[in-house]
């Protein structure tokens, strides 16, 4: 049996409008030695049928149907069954460039990195337009070599974008790194802090491989629900992970509080935020610690 180089985990919920584009972009990767783990997280639409149809045509697809447990639950399920040397995550309302996993995997093997991260495109879904490229690669420390978070504290100040990355699976297992499931959404905040602070080698590629929809239907950035308050909780857990993993240095502290303040401020100012008062209380509690 061919060795699986990358296990691609795709959590799926209520995205039938976008799912086929997502799956097509993954199955057509130039890196063929991949497994594609599609987690139907109790989706109420036709996503389950779409996944099964694709799985019947491509034996690399592992179709999983489970009760709804949330984004973190779906990813953790995928992590538990993944067999690849590296792990990738693709959100099911996004899509990826054909050579994304070939280039990330090659760089990971070449550098023996725990994490290799690429740039990504912000997509304006309502205008069907690639709007702008993420800028973090332009100002990250020494893109030509690998680094740790302590050597490049600015990394913690950028958008989590956990899906623009591959992670060494053996390293995730050894450090028992998983998504936190008890609070949702914004589970990516603790995850990026945990991975970045534990990684002994992080590598950046300046090319954009991932197409991230900013305003997809039902996306967390396009709706204002009471769960917006969870953003502050996850930001707090982000801090706890940095402290726990001995990455609470003066430089990291400065970047952490800067992004925590700006993130909280932007969420607080969201239009039609009926939960502003509750959010403010949580935000004040966190920021007082600064």
Coordinates of C-alpha atoms in Angstrom, one line a residue:
X1 CA 0.0 0.0 0.0
X2 CA 1.2 3.5 -0.9
X3 CA 2.4 5.5 2.1
X4 CA 0.0 8.3 3.0
X5 CA 1.9 11.6 3.0
X6 CA -0.9 13.9 4.1
X7 CA -4.3 13.3 5.8
X8 CA -6.6 16.1 4.8
X9 CA -9.4 16.6 7.4
X10 CA -12.6 18.3 6.1
X11 CA -15.2 19.1 8.8
X12 CA -18.6 19.5 7.0
X13 CA -21.7 21.2 8.2
X14 CA -24.4 22.9 6.2
X15 CA -22.3 23.9 3.3
X16 CA -23.8 22.1 0.3
X17 CA -23.5 25.3 -1.8
X18 CA -19.7 25.2 -1.5
X19 CA -18.8 21.5 -0.8
X20 CA -18.3 20.2 -4.3
X21 CA -15.8 23.0 -5.1
X22 CA -14.0 22.2 -1.9
X23 CA -13.8 18.5 -2.6
X24 CA -12.8 19.0 -6.2
X25 CA -9.9 21.1 -5.2
X26 CA -8.7 18.5 -2.7
X27 CA -9.0 15.4 -4.9
X28 CA -7.2 17.1 -7.7
X29 CA -4.1 17.8 -5.7
X30 CA -0.8 17.2 -7.5
X31 CA 0.2 15.3 -4.4
X32 CA -1.7 12.0 -5.0
X33 CA -0.6 10.1 -1.9
X34 CA -3.2 11.6 0.4
X35 CA -6.3 10.5 2.3
X36 CA -9.3 12.8 2.5
X37 CA -11.3 12.4 5.7
X38 CA -14.7 14.0 5.3
X39 CA -16.5 14.4 8.6
X40 CA -20.2 15.0 8.1
X41 CA -21.0 16.6 11.5
X42 CA -24.7 15.9 11.5
X43 CA -25.3 18.3 8.6
X44 CA -29.0 19.0 8.0
X45 CA -28.7 19.6 4.2
X46 CA -27.4 17.3 1.4
X47 CA -23.8 17.3 2.4
X48 CA -23.9 13.7 3.5
X49 CA -25.1 12.6 0.1
X50 CA -22.4 14.6 -1.7
X51 CA -19.7 13.1 0.5
X52 CA -20.9 9.6 -0.2
X53 CA -21.1 10.2 -3.9
X54 CA -17.5 11.5 -4.0
X55 CA -16.3 8.6 -1.8
X56 CA -17.8 6.1 -4.3
X57 CA -15.6 7.4 -7.0
X58 CA -12.3 8.0 -5.1
X59 CA -11.1 5.4 -2.7
X60 CA -8.8 8.0 -1.0
X61 CA -12.0 9.5 0.6
X62 CA -13.0 8.4 4.0
X63 CA -16.7 9.3 4.6
X64 CA -17.6 9.7 8.2
X65 CA -21.2 10.5 9.4
X66 CA -21.6 11.5 13.0
X67 CA -24.0 13.4 15.3
X68 CA -23.3 17.1 15.4
X69 CA -20.6 18.0 17.9
X70 CA -19.1 21.1 16.4
X71 CA -16.0 22.1 14.4
X72 CA -13.5 20.9 17.1
X73 CA -15.3 17.6 17.5
X74 CA -15.2 16.9 13.8
X75 CA -11.5 17.7 13.5
X76 CA -10.6 15.6 16.6
X77 CA -12.5 12.7 15.0
X78 CA -10.4 13.1 11.9
X79 CA -7.1 13.3 14.0
X80 CA -8.0 10.1 15.8
X81 CA -8.3 8.1 12.5
X82 CA -5.8 9.9 10.3
X83 CA -2.9 7.8 9.0
X84 CA -0.8 10.3 7.1
X85 CA 2.7 11.5 7.9
X86 CA 1.3 15.1 8.0
X87 CA -2.1 16.5 8.8
X88 CA -3.9 19.2 6.8
X89 CA -7.3 20.9 7.5
X90 CA -9.6 22.3 4.9
X91 CA -12.8 24.1 5.8
X92 CA -15.7 22.9 3.6
X93 CA -16.7 26.3 2.4
X94 CA -13.2 27.1 1.1
X95 CA -11.0 25.6 -1.6
X96 CA -7.2 25.2 -2.2
X97 CA -4.7 25.5 -5.0
X98 CA -3.7 22.3 -6.8
X99 CA -0.1 22.3 -5.6
X100 CA -0.8 23.2 -1.9
X101 CA -0.1 19.9 -0.3
X102 CA 2.8 19.0 -2.6
X103 CA 4.7 22.1 -1.8
X104 CA 3.8 22.2 2.0
X105 CA 4.7 18.5 2.3
X106 CA 8.0 18.9 0.4
X107 CA 9.1 21.8 2.6
X108 CA 8.1 19.9 5.7
X109 CA 10.2 16.9 4.8
X110 CA 13.1 19.0 3.6
X111 CA 13.2 21.0 6.9
X112 CA 11.8 18.3 9.2
X113 CA 9.4 20.9 10.5
X114 CA 6.6 20.3 13.0
X115 CA 4.5 22.9 11.1
X116 CA 4.7 24.4 7.6
X117 CA 2.5 27.3 6.9
X118 CA 1.6 29.0 3.6
X119 CA -0.1 32.3 2.8
X120 CA -3.7 32.5 1.7
X121 CA -6.2 34.6 -0.2
X122 CA -9.2 36.4 1.4
X123 CA -12.2 35.8 -0.8
X124 CA -15.2 38.1 -1.0
X125 CA -17.9 35.5 -1.6
X126 CA -20.7 38.0 -2.3
X127 CA -18.6 39.4 -5.2
X128 CA -17.1 36.1 -6.2
X129 CA -13.8 37.7 -6.1
X130 CA -10.3 37.0 -4.7
X131 CA -10.0 40.2 -2.6
X132 CA -6.5 40.3 -1.1
X133 CA -3.7 38.2 0.0
X134 CA -2.8 37.6 3.7
X135 CA 0.1 39.8 4.6
X136 CA 1.6 37.9 7.4
X137 CA 4.3 36.2 5.3
X138 CA 5.6 39.6 4.3
X139 CA 6.7 40.5 7.8
X140 CA 7.4 37.1 9.4
X141 CA 10.9 36.6 10.7
X142 CA 13.4 35.2 8.1
X143 CA 11.2 33.2 5.7
X144 CA 14.2 31.4 4.4
X145 CA 14.8 29.4 7.5
X146 CA 12.8 27.7 10.2
X147 CA 12.1 29.2 13.6
X148 CA 10.3 28.8 16.9
X149 CA 7.6 31.1 18.3
X150 CA 10.1 32.6 20.8
X151 CA 12.3 33.6 17.8
X152 CA 9.3 34.9 15.9
X153 CA 6.8 36.2 18.4
X154 CA 5.0 38.2 15.7
X155 CA 3.5 35.0 14.5
X156 CA 1.0 35.0 17.4
X157 CA -0.4 38.3 16.4
X158 CA -1.7 37.1 13.0
X159 CA -5.0 35.5 12.0
X160 CA -4.9 31.9 13.2
X161 CA -5.5 30.4 9.8
X162 CA -4.9 26.8 11.1
X163 CA -6.0 25.5 7.6
X164 CA -3.1 27.1 5.7
X165 CA -0.7 24.7 7.3
X166 CA 0.4 21.1 7.6
X167 CA 1.3 19.5 11.0
X168 CA 3.5 16.5 11.6
X169 CA 1.1 13.9 12.9
X170 CA 3.6 12.1 15.1
X171 CA 4.4 15.4 16.9
X172 CA 0.7 16.1 17.4
X173 CA 0.3 12.6 18.9
X174 CA 3.4 12.9 21.2
X175 CA 2.2 16.2 22.6
X176 CA -1.5 15.2 22.7
X177 CA -2.5 18.2 20.7
X178 CA -6.2 18.4 19.9
X179 CA -8.9 20.9 19.5
X180 CA -10.8 22.0 22.6
X181 CA -14.4 20.9 22.3
X182 CA -16.2 22.3 25.3
X183 CA -16.5 25.9 24.1
X184 CA -17.4 26.9 20.5
X185 CA -16.9 28.6 18.2
X186 CA -13.4 30.2 17.6
X187 CA -11.7 26.9 18.6
X188 CA -8.8 27.8 16.3
X189 CA -7.5 30.3 18.8
X190 CA -6.3 27.8 21.4
X191 CA -5.2 25.4 18.7
X192 CA -2.8 27.8 17.0
X193 CA -1.4 28.9 20.4
X194 CA -0.9 25.2 21.4
X195 CA 0.8 24.2 18.2
X196 CA 2.9 27.3 17.7
X197 CA 4.2 27.3 21.3
X198 CA 5.1 23.6 21.3
X199 CA 6.7 23.5 17.8
X200 CA 10.5 23.2 17.8
X201 CA 10.6 24.1 14.1
X202 CA 8.1 26.2 12.1
X203 CA 8.6 27.0 8.5
X204 CA 6.8 29.6 6.3
X205 CA 6.2 29.5 2.6
X206 CA 5.4 32.9 1.0
X207 CA 3.0 31.5 -1.6
X208 CA -0.8 31.7 -1.2
X209 CA -2.3 28.3 -1.5
X210 CA -5.6 28.6 0.4
X211 CA -8.8 30.5 -0.6
X212 CA -10.6 31.6 2.5
X213 CA -14.2 32.8 2.2
X214 CA -14.7 35.7 4.5
X215 CA -18.5 36.0 4.1
X216 CA -19.7 32.5 3.3
X217 CA -23.3 31.8 4.4
X218 CA -23.4 30.7 8.0
X219 CA -19.8 31.5 8.6
X220 CA -18.9 32.8 12.1
X221 CA -17.6 36.1 10.7
X222 CA -20.9 36.7 8.9
X223 CA -23.4 36.2 11.8
X224 CA -23.8 37.7 15.3
X225 CA -25.0 35.1 17.8
X226 CA -24.6 34.8 21.5
X227 CA -21.7 32.6 20.9
X228 CA -19.7 35.7 19.9
X229 CA -19.0 35.9 23.7
X230 CA -16.9 32.7 23.3
X231 CA -14.3 34.7 21.4
X232 CA -13.1 36.2 24.6
X233 CA -13.0 32.8 26.3
X234 CA -10.9 31.4 23.5
X235 CA -8.6 34.3 23.5
X236 CA -8.1 33.7 27.3
X237 CA -7.3 30.0 26.5
X238 CA -4.8 31.2 23.9
X239 CA -3.0 33.0 26.7
X240 CA -3.2 30.0 29.0
X241 CA -1.6 27.8 26.4
X242 CA 1.3 30.2 25.9
X243 CA 1.9 30.4 29.6
X244 CA 1.6 26.6 30.1
X245 CA 4.1 25.9 27.3
X246 CA 6.7 28.4 28.6
X247 CA 6.2 30.9 25.8
X248 CA 5.1 33.9 27.9
X249 CA 8.1 36.1 27.1
X250 CA 8.0 39.9 27.1
X251 CA 7.9 40.0 23.2
X252 CA 5.1 37.4 23.0
X253 CA 3.2 39.2 25.8
X254 CA 3.3 42.4 23.9
X255 CA 2.0 40.8 20.6
X256 CA -0.6 38.8 22.5
X257 CA -2.2 41.8 24.3
X258 CA -2.1 43.8 21.1
X259 CA -4.0 41.3 19.1
X260 CA -6.3 40.4 22.0
X261 CA -7.3 44.0 22.3
X262 CA -7.8 44.6 18.6
X263 CA -9.8 41.4 18.2
X264 CA -12.0 42.1 21.2
X265 CA -12.6 45.6 20.0
X266 CA -13.6 44.5 16.4
X267 CA -16.0 41.9 17.7
X268 CA -17.5 44.3 20.2
X269 CA -18.1 46.8 17.4
X270 CA -19.9 44.3 15.1
X271 CA -23.0 45.7 13.6
X272 CA -26.3 44.6 15.2
X273 CA -24.4 43.0 18.1
X274 CA -27.3 42.4 20.6
X275 CA -24.8 40.8 23.0
X276 CA -22.5 43.8 23.3
X277 CA -23.1 44.3 27.1
X278 CA -22.3 40.7 27.9
X279 CA -19.3 40.7 25.6
X280 CA -18.0 43.9 27.2
X281 CA -18.1 42.3 30.6
X282 CA -16.0 39.3 29.4
X283 CA -13.7 41.6 27.4
X284 CA -13.0 43.8 30.4
X285 CA -12.3 40.8 32.6
X286 CA -9.7 39.6 30.1
X287 CA -8.0 42.9 29.3
X288 CA -7.7 43.8 33.0
X289 CA -5.1 41.1 33.2
X290 CA -2.8 43.1 30.9

